[in-house]
Amino acid sequence: MKKRIIVIGLVLLSVVGWAGATYVVGGQVEDRYLSLLEQYKQYGPITLSNQGYQRGFLSSTAQTILKMEMPKVAAGGQDSGVETLQLVFENSFYHGPLPFNSGFLSPALAKGETRLVSVSPSDEDFEKLLIAIPELADSVASFSVAFDGTMNSQVRIPAFEHQLDDAQIDWAGFQAVAEFGPGNKTLVGSFEMPQMNLHMAAGEISWSGLNGQFDLTETLPLLYVGTSAMVFGAMDINLTDAKSGQQKNVQMKGFEVTADSNFDGKLAGYNQTMTFAGITVDGETFGPGVCEVEVSNIDGEMLSSFQGQVQDLYRNGTSSSPDEVFAQILPLYTQMFEKLIEGTPEVNIKKLSFSTPMGDVDGKMLVKFAGHPGLVMDNPAGLLEYLEANADLTVDEDLVSDVMSASLIAKLKVARKQGQIPQYSDEELAELAERQLGSQIEGLLAQNFIVREGENLKSSARFNRGEFVLNGNPLPIFQTR
C-alpha cells in the first residue's frame, strides 16, 4: 500500500512538473514570437505585425500580417503611386515538452506550423488558385525546438498535376530543411525541387529541377562562412512558332555553383566555382564552361559592420522606390570600398573557359590592392598607385570574327534605316561588314592591342601601380607621381 502511494505520488509529481514546464514553455514561445515580430517589424517597404495571439495550455494560435508597399505601374509603364499587398499567415504553436515524434526526427521542447491563409487585394485570385490547385493549401512552414536549443525548420510545398488554362503542369513539389544551432551560430540545411514539366499546345518544357545544400557558421554578427552548393538541373524546351510553324529545340544540360568561405579571426576569404555543362540550340552546342573565382584578404569586421548597416537601413526605411533605396545605400557601399582598400584585398579569376561552335575562350585575371588608411574614392589617380592587375585572354579568331561581324551588321542596318548609307541589301551589308572586319582586326594587330598565335587571338595586360604593359610593350597611359 505504501509503495503504491509512493508510485502515485511520483506520477502526480511528474504530471505537475510536465504541466508546469508546458506553461513555462508556452510563455517562452509567446515572448519569443512577439520579440521576433518587434525585431523585424519593419524592413524597408515590408512590415510585420501580430493579430490576435490566443494562448492555450497545450497550444496557441496567432496570425501574422505581412504588408508590402509596392510601386503601382499604370498602362504605358507610368508610375501611379503605391499599392499595398497584404499576406495573412496563420500560426499554430504547440508547447512542450513533447517527448514523442511529432512530425520531426526527435523529441521537441516546442514546435509550430505556419500557413498562408489569405492575400489581398487579390483575395479572389488567391481563392481561385486554391480551387484550381487544392494541394497548395497544404503548403506549410514548420519548426521544432529541441531540448538543447537546436531549432529545425521545414518548408514544404506539395507536388501536383493540374490543367491550368491551356497548359498541363506537372510539379514534383518543393522542400527545404534547415537546422540552427544553439544561439543561431550554425546553419545547416538543404533544398530540393525535383522536377517540373509544362505541356502546352505549342510544345513542352521539361526541367529536372534544382537542389542545394549549405553548412555555415556565424563567426561575427551577420558574417557566415562555410560551404554551399547549388545544382540547376537539365532543361529541354521544344516549342513550335505559331507564325512560321518552325520548331525550336533547346537542351540545357544544367549548371552547378559551389562555394567555400573562411575567416581566420581577422580576414575573410571566398572561393566559388561555376560549372556550365552546356546548351544546345537547334543542333549547335555552346559549352561546357567553367569560372573559378577566389577572393581573399577581406576585412571581416568591415563585412560584418557593413551588413549590419544595410540591415538597419532597410529596417528603418519606408521607401518602396528602387531609386530612393539606391540613393540611400550607395554611400554605404562607398564607405565599404574605402574601408576595404585600406587592406590588401585580392580578386583572382583563376580560370575562365568556355567552348562555342565558332571556337573557345580562355582567360584569367588577378587584381590586387596594397592600400593604407586614408584612401578615398574622390582621388582615382591616387588609388591607381596601389593597384596591381594581370589579365590574359585567348579567343579563337573565328569566334572574334563572328561576334564582331554580327555587331557591324547590326550597326549597318541601323545606318541603312536612318538613311546614313545607301539602301544596300542584307547580302551587300554582310559583304561590307566582312571587309570592315578584316581591316579592323589587322589594325588591332598592327597597334599591338592583340597578337595572333595560330588560330587564336591573344592579349596579355599588366598594370603595376600606374605602369601599364600590353603584350610586352609599355603604354604611357597613367603617370605615377
Short mmCIF file of C-alpha atoms in Angstrom, two decimals:
data_model
loop_
_atom_site.label_atom_id
_atom_site.label_comp_id
_atom_site.label_asym_id
_atom_site.label_seq_id
_atom_site.Cartn_x
_atom_site.Cartn_y
_atom_site.Cartn_z
CA MET A 1 0.00 0.00 0.00
CA LYS A 2 2.81 2.33 0.94
CA LYS A 3 4.68 1.56 -2.31
CA ARG A 4 1.51 2.21 -4.33
CA ILE A 5 1.08 5.61 -2.67
CA ILE A 6 4.71 6.45 -3.48
CA VAL A 7 4.23 5.45 -7.14
CA ILE A 8 1.02 7.50 -7.42
CA GLY A 9 2.81 10.42 -5.81
CA LEU A 10 5.68 10.18 -8.28
CA VAL A 11 3.23 10.05 -11.22
CA LEU A 12 1.32 13.07 -9.92
CA LEU A 13 4.62 14.91 -9.36
CA SER A 14 5.67 14.14 -12.94
CA VAL A 15 2.34 15.34 -14.31
CA VAL A 16 2.51 18.54 -12.29
CA GLY A 17 6.13 19.05 -13.40
CA TRP A 18 5.22 18.47 -17.06
CA ALA A 19 2.21 20.81 -16.77
CA GLY A 20 4.38 23.48 -15.18
CA ALA A 21 7.03 23.06 -17.88
CA THR A 22 4.35 23.29 -20.57
CA TYR A 23 3.02 26.51 -19.06
CA VAL A 24 6.52 27.99 -18.89
CA VAL A 25 7.36 26.92 -22.45
CA GLY A 26 4.06 28.38 -23.66
CA GLY A 27 5.05 31.73 -22.18
CA GLN A 28 8.51 31.50 -23.71
CA VAL A 29 7.04 30.71 -27.14
CA GLU A 30 4.76 33.74 -26.92
CA ASP A 31 7.56 36.02 -25.75
CA ARG A 32 9.88 34.77 -28.50
CA TYR A 33 7.25 35.19 -31.22
CA LEU A 34 6.38 38.73 -30.16
CA SER A 35 10.03 39.74 -29.73
CA LEU A 36 10.89 38.48 -33.23
CA LEU A 37 7.99 40.48 -34.67
CA GLU A 38 9.23 43.55 -32.82
CA GLN A 39 12.77 42.97 -34.10
CA TYR A 40 11.73 42.53 -37.74
CA LYS A 41 8.55 44.62 -37.76
CA GLN A 42 9.96 46.99 -40.40
CA TYR A 43 12.21 46.05 -43.31
CA GLY A 44 12.03 48.80 -45.90
CA PRO A 45 8.60 48.63 -47.57
CA ILE A 46 7.74 45.41 -45.65
CA THR A 47 6.05 45.48 -42.23
CA LEU A 48 5.12 42.61 -39.91
CA SER A 49 2.53 42.69 -37.14
CA ASN A 50 0.61 40.31 -34.89
CA GLN A 51 -3.13 39.88 -34.89
CA GLY A 52 -4.88 38.06 -32.09
CA TYR A 53 -2.40 35.87 -30.18
CA GLN A 54 -4.54 33.22 -28.42
CA ARG A 55 -2.55 31.36 -25.80
CA GLY A 56 -3.79 27.99 -24.59
CA PHE A 57 -2.42 25.40 -22.19
CA LEU A 58 -1.10 22.90 -24.76
CA SER A 59 -1.13 25.10 -27.86
CA SER A 60 -1.54 28.67 -29.05
CA THR A 61 -2.57 30.35 -32.28
CA ALA A 62 -1.73 33.68 -33.83
CA GLN A 63 -1.95 35.49 -37.13
CA THR A 64 0.98 37.33 -38.65
CA ILE A 65 0.14 40.17 -41.02
CA LEU A 66 2.72 40.98 -43.68
CA LYS A 67 2.21 44.21 -45.62
CA MET A 68 4.32 45.21 -48.59
CA GLU A 69 4.27 48.62 -50.25
CA MET A 70 4.74 48.06 -53.98
CA PRO A 71 5.03 50.62 -56.80
CA LYS A 72 1.84 50.66 -58.86
CA VAL A 73 2.52 50.79 -62.59
CA ALA A 74 -0.23 52.02 -64.89
CA ALA A 75 -0.65 51.28 -68.58
CA GLY A 76 2.28 52.60 -70.56
CA GLY A 77 4.74 51.92 -67.75
CA GLN A 78 3.95 55.13 -65.81
CA ASP A 79 4.33 55.15 -62.04
CA SER A 80 0.89 55.71 -60.50
CA GLY A 81 1.56 55.62 -56.79
CA VAL A 82 1.86 52.78 -54.31
CA GLU A 83 -0.23 49.64 -53.78
CA THR A 84 -0.31 47.68 -50.52
CA LEU A 85 -0.13 43.90 -50.75
CA GLN A 86 -1.21 42.09 -47.58
CA LEU A 87 -0.49 38.45 -46.71
CA VAL A 88 -2.04 36.79 -43.67
CA PHE A 89 -0.26 33.79 -42.14
CA GLU A 90 -1.88 31.56 -39.54
CA ASN A 91 0.48 30.18 -36.88
CA SER A 92 -0.10 27.18 -34.62
CA PHE A 93 2.31 26.73 -31.70
CA TYR A 94 2.46 23.52 -29.64
CA HIS A 95 4.01 23.76 -26.17
CA GLY A 96 6.29 21.02 -24.92
CA PRO A 97 7.96 19.15 -23.61
CA LEU A 98 6.92 16.87 -26.49
CA PRO A 99 8.61 13.51 -25.83
CA PHE A 100 7.23 11.79 -28.93
CA ASN A 101 7.91 12.27 -32.59
CA SER A 102 5.53 15.00 -33.73
CA GLY A 103 6.46 15.38 -37.36
CA PHE A 104 10.17 15.90 -36.67
CA LEU A 105 13.01 13.45 -36.19
CA SER A 106 13.38 13.83 -32.42
CA PRO A 107 11.51 14.93 -29.28
CA ALA A 108 10.96 18.67 -29.00
CA LEU A 109 10.61 21.40 -26.44
CA ALA A 110 8.12 23.16 -28.72
CA LYS A 111 7.01 23.11 -32.33
CA GLY A 112 4.88 25.17 -34.68
CA GLU A 113 3.38 25.46 -38.14
CA THR A 114 2.67 28.45 -40.39
CA ARG A 115 0.28 28.55 -43.36
CA LEU A 116 -0.74 31.28 -45.77
CA VAL A 117 -4.50 31.83 -45.39
CA SER A 118 -5.30 34.99 -47.36
CA VAL A 119 -3.92 37.51 -49.83
CA SER A 120 -5.31 40.97 -50.52
CA PRO A 121 -6.20 42.95 -52.54
CA SER A 122 -6.32 39.83 -54.77
CA ASP A 123 -8.14 37.52 -52.38
CA GLU A 124 -10.41 36.36 -55.19
CA ASP A 125 -7.48 35.32 -57.35
CA PHE A 126 -5.93 33.55 -54.37
CA GLU A 127 -9.13 31.58 -53.78
CA LYS A 128 -9.32 30.70 -57.47
CA LEU A 129 -5.74 29.43 -57.37
CA LEU A 130 -6.51 27.21 -54.37
CA ILE A 131 -9.58 25.85 -56.16
CA ALA A 132 -7.54 25.11 -59.28
CA ILE A 133 -4.63 23.62 -57.29
CA PRO A 134 -6.01 22.50 -53.91
CA GLU A 135 -2.66 20.92 -52.96
CA LEU A 136 -1.24 24.43 -52.43
CA ALA A 137 -3.43 24.79 -49.35
CA ASP A 138 -1.23 22.14 -47.71
CA SER A 139 1.92 24.25 -48.13
CA VAL A 140 3.42 24.68 -44.68
CA ALA A 141 6.44 26.05 -42.85
CA SER A 142 7.23 24.14 -39.65
CA PHE A 143 9.74 24.44 -36.82
CA SER A 144 10.80 22.41 -33.84
CA VAL A 145 12.96 23.46 -30.88
CA ALA A 146 15.00 20.63 -29.33
CA PHE A 147 15.85 20.37 -25.65
CA ASP A 148 19.40 21.63 -26.27
CA GLY A 149 18.14 24.76 -28.07
CA THR A 150 18.69 23.49 -31.62
CA MET A 151 15.90 24.62 -33.95
CA ASN A 152 14.87 22.63 -37.01
CA SER A 153 12.70 24.18 -39.71
CA GLN A 154 11.00 22.87 -42.82
CA VAL A 155 9.21 24.46 -45.75
CA ARG A 156 7.14 22.13 -47.88
CA ILE A 157 5.02 22.79 -50.98
CA PRO A 158 3.25 19.61 -52.17
CA ALA A 159 3.55 18.14 -55.64
CA PHE A 160 0.62 18.47 -58.04
CA GLU A 161 -0.56 17.73 -61.57
CA HIS A 162 -3.22 20.07 -62.94
CA GLN A 163 -4.55 21.69 -66.09
CA LEU A 164 -4.38 25.49 -65.93
CA ASP A 165 -5.96 27.26 -68.89
CA ASP A 166 -4.27 25.65 -71.93
CA ALA A 167 -1.27 24.22 -70.05
CA GLN A 168 -0.76 20.99 -68.11
CA ILE A 169 1.62 21.50 -65.18
CA ASP A 170 3.30 18.55 -63.50
CA TRP A 171 5.31 19.70 -60.50
CA ALA A 172 7.19 17.46 -58.08
CA GLY A 173 6.95 19.94 -55.21
CA PHE A 174 9.50 21.81 -53.12
CA GLN A 175 11.10 21.13 -49.77
CA ALA A 176 13.69 22.99 -47.72
CA VAL A 177 15.09 22.00 -44.32
CA ALA A 178 17.43 23.92 -42.04
CA GLU A 179 18.96 23.44 -38.61
CA PHE A 180 20.01 26.40 -36.46
CA GLY A 181 22.48 25.50 -33.75
CA PRO A 182 22.10 26.77 -30.17
CA GLY A 183 22.42 30.55 -30.20
CA ASN A 184 21.89 30.53 -34.01
CA LYS A 185 25.66 30.28 -34.54
CA THR A 186 25.43 27.46 -37.07
CA LEU A 187 23.14 27.00 -40.04
CA VAL A 188 22.95 23.70 -41.91
CA GLY A 189 20.34 22.78 -44.48
CA SER A 190 19.28 21.81 -47.96
CA PHE A 191 16.54 22.47 -50.51
CA GLU A 192 15.15 20.50 -53.42
CA MET A 193 12.69 20.98 -56.23
CA PRO A 194 12.92 17.65 -58.07
CA GLN A 195 11.11 18.21 -61.38
CA MET A 196 8.68 20.31 -63.38
CA ASN A 197 7.02 19.61 -66.75
CA LEU A 198 4.87 22.05 -68.72
CA HIS A 199 2.76 20.70 -71.62
CA MET A 200 1.17 23.25 -73.97
CA ALA A 201 -0.37 23.31 -77.43
CA ALA A 202 2.83 24.92 -78.76
CA GLY A 203 5.09 22.27 -77.23
CA GLU A 204 6.55 21.34 -73.88
CA ILE A 205 9.19 22.32 -71.35
CA SER A 206 10.81 19.73 -69.13
CA TRP A 207 13.09 20.69 -66.24
CA SER A 208 14.80 18.27 -63.87
CA GLY A 209 14.65 20.88 -61.11
CA LEU A 210 17.25 22.18 -58.69
CA ASN A 211 18.77 21.28 -55.36
CA GLY A 212 21.34 22.65 -52.97
CA GLN A 213 22.87 22.43 -49.53
CA PHE A 214 24.76 24.69 -47.12
CA ASP A 215 26.79 24.34 -43.92
CA LEU A 216 27.58 27.73 -42.37
CA THR A 217 28.87 29.15 -39.09
CA GLU A 218 28.42 32.71 -37.82
CA THR A 219 31.93 33.93 -36.96
CA LEU A 220 30.95 37.59 -36.49
CA PRO A 221 27.48 39.19 -36.41
CA LEU A 222 25.88 38.53 -39.81
CA LEU A 223 29.15 37.05 -41.16
CA TYR A 224 28.59 33.38 -42.00
CA VAL A 225 31.33 31.22 -43.53
CA GLY A 226 31.35 27.61 -44.67
CA THR A 227 30.35 25.64 -47.73
CA SER A 228 27.39 25.75 -50.09
CA ALA A 229 26.40 24.22 -53.41
CA MET A 230 23.54 24.54 -55.86
CA VAL A 231 22.75 22.40 -58.90
CA PHE A 232 20.42 23.73 -61.60
CA GLY A 233 19.17 20.67 -63.47
CA ALA A 234 18.88 19.94 -67.18
CA MET A 235 16.08 21.60 -69.17
CA ASP A 236 14.57 20.62 -72.54
CA ILE A 237 12.46 23.14 -74.47
CA ASN A 238 10.56 22.08 -77.58
CA LEU A 239 8.22 24.75 -78.95
CA THR A 240 6.62 25.45 -82.33
CA ASP A 241 6.47 29.05 -83.59
CA ALA A 242 2.81 29.98 -84.16
CA LYS A 243 3.59 32.14 -87.21
CA SER A 244 6.27 30.22 -89.09
CA GLY A 245 5.42 26.73 -87.85
CA GLN A 246 9.13 26.10 -87.24
CA GLN A 247 10.13 24.08 -84.22
CA LYS A 248 12.67 25.43 -81.76
CA ASN A 249 14.68 22.92 -79.75
CA VAL A 250 16.83 23.94 -76.78
CA GLN A 251 18.56 21.50 -74.45
CA MET A 252 20.36 22.95 -71.45
CA LYS A 253 22.50 20.43 -69.60
CA GLY A 254 22.42 22.43 -66.38
CA PHE A 255 25.00 24.18 -64.25
CA GLU A 256 26.47 23.94 -60.75
CA VAL A 257 27.74 26.58 -58.32
CA THR A 258 29.90 25.61 -55.34
CA ALA A 259 31.33 28.00 -52.75
CA ASP A 260 33.72 27.75 -49.81
CA SER A 261 34.35 30.70 -47.48
CA ASN A 262 36.63 31.10 -44.46
CA PHE A 263 37.57 33.51 -41.67
CA ASP A 264 40.83 33.46 -39.65
CA GLY A 265 39.71 35.88 -36.96
CA LYS A 266 40.64 38.96 -38.96
CA LEU A 267 40.45 38.33 -42.71
CA ALA A 268 37.77 36.54 -44.71
CA GLY A 269 38.15 34.65 -47.98
CA TYR A 270 35.84 33.17 -50.57
CA ASN A 271 36.20 30.59 -53.35
CA GLN A 272 33.49 29.95 -55.93
CA THR A 273 33.36 27.62 -58.92
CA MET A 274 30.64 27.91 -61.56
CA THR A 275 30.42 24.98 -63.96
CA PHE A 276 28.16 25.18 -67.00
CA ALA A 277 27.56 21.81 -68.68
CA GLY A 278 26.41 23.32 -71.97
CA ILE A 279 23.39 24.30 -74.03
CA THR A 280 22.34 23.04 -77.46
CA VAL A 281 20.23 25.31 -79.66
CA ASP A 282 18.94 23.84 -82.93
CA GLY A 283 21.82 21.38 -83.10
CA GLU A 284 24.64 23.79 -82.10
CA THR A 285 26.22 23.28 -78.69
CA PHE A 286 27.63 26.09 -76.58
CA GLY A 287 29.74 24.96 -73.64
CA PRO A 288 30.93 23.42 -71.46
CA GLY A 289 32.27 26.33 -69.47
CA VAL A 290 33.84 26.97 -66.08
CA CYS A 291 34.72 30.01 -63.98
CA GLU A 292 36.80 29.77 -60.80
CA VAL A 293 36.97 32.88 -58.59
CA GLU A 294 38.95 33.42 -55.41
CA VAL A 295 38.51 36.48 -53.16
CA SER A 296 40.95 36.89 -50.26
CA ASN A 297 42.24 39.31 -47.60
CA ILE A 298 38.83 40.88 -46.90
CA ASP A 299 38.40 42.67 -43.56
CA GLY A 300 35.91 40.53 -41.64
CA GLU A 301 34.93 43.27 -39.16
CA MET A 302 34.20 45.58 -42.10
CA LEU A 303 31.94 43.00 -43.78
CA SER A 304 30.07 42.36 -40.54
CA SER A 305 29.58 46.08 -39.89
CA PHE A 306 28.51 46.76 -43.49
CA GLN A 307 25.84 44.06 -43.43
CA GLY A 308 24.55 45.37 -40.13
CA GLN A 309 24.33 48.91 -41.56
CA VAL A 310 22.47 47.67 -44.65
CA GLN A 311 20.06 45.73 -42.45
CA ASP A 312 19.45 48.79 -40.27
CA LEU A 313 18.83 50.91 -43.37
CA TYR A 314 16.15 48.53 -44.62
CA ARG A 315 14.58 48.21 -41.18
CA ASN A 316 14.35 51.96 -40.69
CA GLY A 317 13.48 52.90 -44.26
CA THR A 318 9.94 53.05 -45.61
CA SER A 319 10.50 53.88 -49.27
CA SER A 320 9.37 51.41 -51.93
CA SER A 321 11.11 53.34 -54.72
CA PRO A 322 14.19 51.49 -56.07
CA ASP A 323 15.83 54.84 -56.91
CA GLU A 324 15.40 56.17 -53.38
CA VAL A 325 16.67 52.92 -51.83
CA PHE A 326 19.71 53.02 -54.15
CA ALA A 327 20.43 56.64 -53.18
CA GLN A 328 20.38 55.64 -49.50
CA ILE A 329 22.53 52.55 -49.87
CA LEU A 330 25.16 53.98 -52.26
CA PRO A 331 27.05 55.88 -49.51
CA LEU A 332 27.31 52.63 -47.53
CA TYR A 333 28.95 50.90 -50.50
CA THR A 334 31.34 53.83 -50.88
CA GLN A 335 32.31 53.58 -47.20
CA MET A 336 32.71 49.80 -47.50
CA PHE A 337 35.01 50.14 -50.53
CA GLU A 338 37.17 52.78 -48.84
CA LYS A 339 37.49 50.58 -45.77
CA LEU A 340 38.17 47.55 -47.96
CA ILE A 341 41.10 49.15 -49.80
CA GLU A 342 42.84 50.05 -46.57
CA GLY A 343 43.97 46.42 -46.53
CA THR A 344 45.30 44.12 -49.23
CA PRO A 345 42.20 42.66 -50.94
CA GLU A 346 42.65 40.33 -53.91
CA VAL A 347 40.27 39.08 -56.59
CA ASN A 348 41.61 36.20 -58.64
CA ILE A 349 39.70 34.77 -61.60
CA LYS A 350 41.83 31.66 -61.68
CA LYS A 351 40.12 30.11 -64.68
CA LEU A 352 37.63 31.26 -67.29
CA SER A 353 36.89 28.82 -70.07
CA PHE A 354 34.01 28.47 -72.50
CA SER A 355 33.51 26.48 -75.70
CA THR A 356 31.38 27.52 -78.69
CA PRO A 357 30.81 26.11 -82.20
CA MET A 358 32.94 29.00 -83.54
CA GLY A 359 35.83 28.43 -81.12
CA ASP A 360 36.88 28.63 -77.49
CA VAL A 361 37.55 31.36 -74.93
CA ASP A 362 40.17 31.01 -72.18
CA GLY A 363 41.34 33.58 -69.71
CA LYS A 364 42.40 34.54 -66.20
CA MET A 365 42.77 37.73 -64.20
CA LEU A 366 44.28 38.81 -60.88
CA VAL A 367 43.54 42.16 -59.20
CA LYS A 368 45.45 43.12 -56.02
CA PHE A 369 45.36 46.24 -53.90
CA ALA A 370 48.06 47.31 -51.46
CA GLY A 371 46.44 50.24 -49.71
CA HIS A 372 46.66 52.13 -46.44
CA PRO A 373 44.29 54.16 -44.22
CA GLY A 374 43.11 57.45 -45.63
CA LEU A 375 42.49 56.47 -49.26
CA VAL A 376 39.26 57.88 -50.65
CA MET A 377 37.15 57.35 -53.77
CA ASP A 378 37.46 61.05 -54.79
CA ASN A 379 41.10 60.51 -55.85
CA PRO A 380 41.16 57.82 -58.58
CA ALA A 381 44.72 58.65 -59.61
CA GLY A 382 45.88 58.15 -56.04
CA LEU A 383 44.12 54.79 -55.86
CA LEU A 384 45.84 53.56 -59.03
CA GLU A 385 49.23 53.93 -57.37
CA TYR A 386 48.31 50.98 -55.14
CA LEU A 387 46.68 48.76 -57.77
CA GLU A 388 48.23 45.69 -59.39
CA ALA A 389 46.41 43.71 -62.07
CA ASN A 390 47.20 40.97 -64.58
CA ALA A 391 44.87 39.71 -67.30
CA ASP A 392 45.32 37.11 -70.05
CA LEU A 393 42.73 36.29 -72.69
CA THR A 394 42.83 33.82 -75.60
CA VAL A 395 39.97 33.66 -78.11
CA ASP A 396 39.60 31.66 -81.31
CA GLU A 397 39.83 34.09 -84.25
CA ASP A 398 36.70 32.63 -85.88
CA LEU A 399 34.72 33.46 -82.72
CA VAL A 400 36.05 37.03 -82.67
CA SER A 401 35.15 37.43 -86.34
CA ASP A 402 31.61 36.12 -85.83
CA VAL A 403 30.94 38.38 -82.85
CA MET A 404 32.39 41.50 -84.46
CA SER A 405 30.63 40.75 -87.76
CA ALA A 406 27.24 40.45 -86.06
CA SER A 407 27.84 43.78 -84.28
CA LEU A 408 28.90 45.51 -87.51
CA ILE A 409 25.90 44.19 -89.46
CA ALA A 410 23.52 45.41 -86.72
CA LYS A 411 25.07 48.90 -86.82
CA LEU A 412 24.94 48.98 -90.64
CA LYS A 413 21.25 48.04 -90.62
CA VAL A 414 20.53 50.93 -88.26
CA ALA A 415 22.50 53.27 -90.51
CA ARG A 416 20.56 51.98 -93.57
CA LYS A 417 17.24 52.56 -91.81
CA GLN A 418 18.25 56.11 -90.87
CA GLY A 419 19.38 56.86 -94.43
CA GLN A 420 23.01 57.36 -93.46
CA ILE A 421 24.17 54.79 -96.06
CA PRO A 422 22.64 53.60 -99.38
CA GLN A 423 19.81 51.05 -99.24
CA TYR A 424 22.06 48.01 -99.57
CA SER A 425 20.54 44.53 -99.47
CA ASP A 426 21.25 42.27 -96.47
CA GLU A 427 23.78 40.35 -98.60
CA GLU A 428 25.59 43.56 -99.53
CA LEU A 429 25.63 44.65 -95.89
CA ALA A 430 27.21 41.30 -94.94
CA GLU A 431 29.93 41.78 -97.57
CA LEU A 432 30.57 45.36 -96.40
CA ALA A 433 30.82 44.18 -92.78
CA GLU A 434 33.29 41.46 -93.79
CA ARG A 435 35.59 44.00 -95.48
CA GLN A 436 35.43 46.36 -92.50
CA LEU A 437 36.03 43.45 -90.13
CA GLY A 438 39.26 42.43 -91.84
CA SER A 439 40.68 45.93 -91.66
CA GLN A 440 39.64 46.33 -88.01
CA ILE A 441 41.37 43.11 -86.90
CA GLU A 442 44.52 43.96 -88.86
CA GLY A 443 44.50 47.43 -87.32
CA LEU A 444 44.32 45.96 -83.81
CA LEU A 445 47.19 43.61 -84.65
CA ALA A 446 49.29 46.47 -86.05
CA GLN A 447 48.78 48.52 -82.89
CA ASN A 448 49.69 45.51 -80.71
CA PHE A 449 46.35 45.50 -78.93
CA ILE A 450 46.13 41.81 -79.84
CA VAL A 451 48.57 39.24 -81.17
CA ARG A 452 47.89 36.29 -83.44
CA GLU A 453 49.03 32.86 -82.33
CA GLY A 454 47.97 30.13 -84.74
CA GLU A 455 44.18 30.18 -84.95
CA ASN A 456 43.85 32.27 -81.80
CA LEU A 457 43.95 35.95 -80.94
CA LYS A 458 45.59 36.72 -77.60
CA SER A 459 46.06 39.69 -75.33
CA SER A 460 48.10 39.99 -72.14
CA ALA A 461 47.86 43.09 -69.94
CA ARG A 462 49.84 44.07 -66.84
CA PHE A 463 49.19 47.07 -64.60
CA ASN A 464 51.58 47.79 -61.75
CA ARG A 465 50.90 50.89 -59.66
CA GLY A 466 50.49 53.29 -62.60
CA GLU A 467 52.60 51.46 -65.20
CA PHE A 468 50.67 49.68 -67.96
CA VAL A 469 52.17 46.99 -70.21
CA LEU A 470 50.17 45.46 -73.07
CA ASN A 471 51.53 42.37 -74.82
CA GLY A 472 55.03 43.16 -73.58
CA ASN A 473 55.03 46.82 -74.64
CA PRO A 474 54.76 49.67 -72.09
CA LEU A 475 51.97 52.18 -72.76
CA PRO A 476 52.15 55.69 -71.23
CA ILE A 477 48.51 55.75 -70.15
CA PHE A 478 48.98 56.50 -66.46
CA GLN A 479 51.71 58.59 -64.92
CA THR A 480 52.95 57.97 -61.40
CA ARG A 481 53.58 60.87 -59.05
#
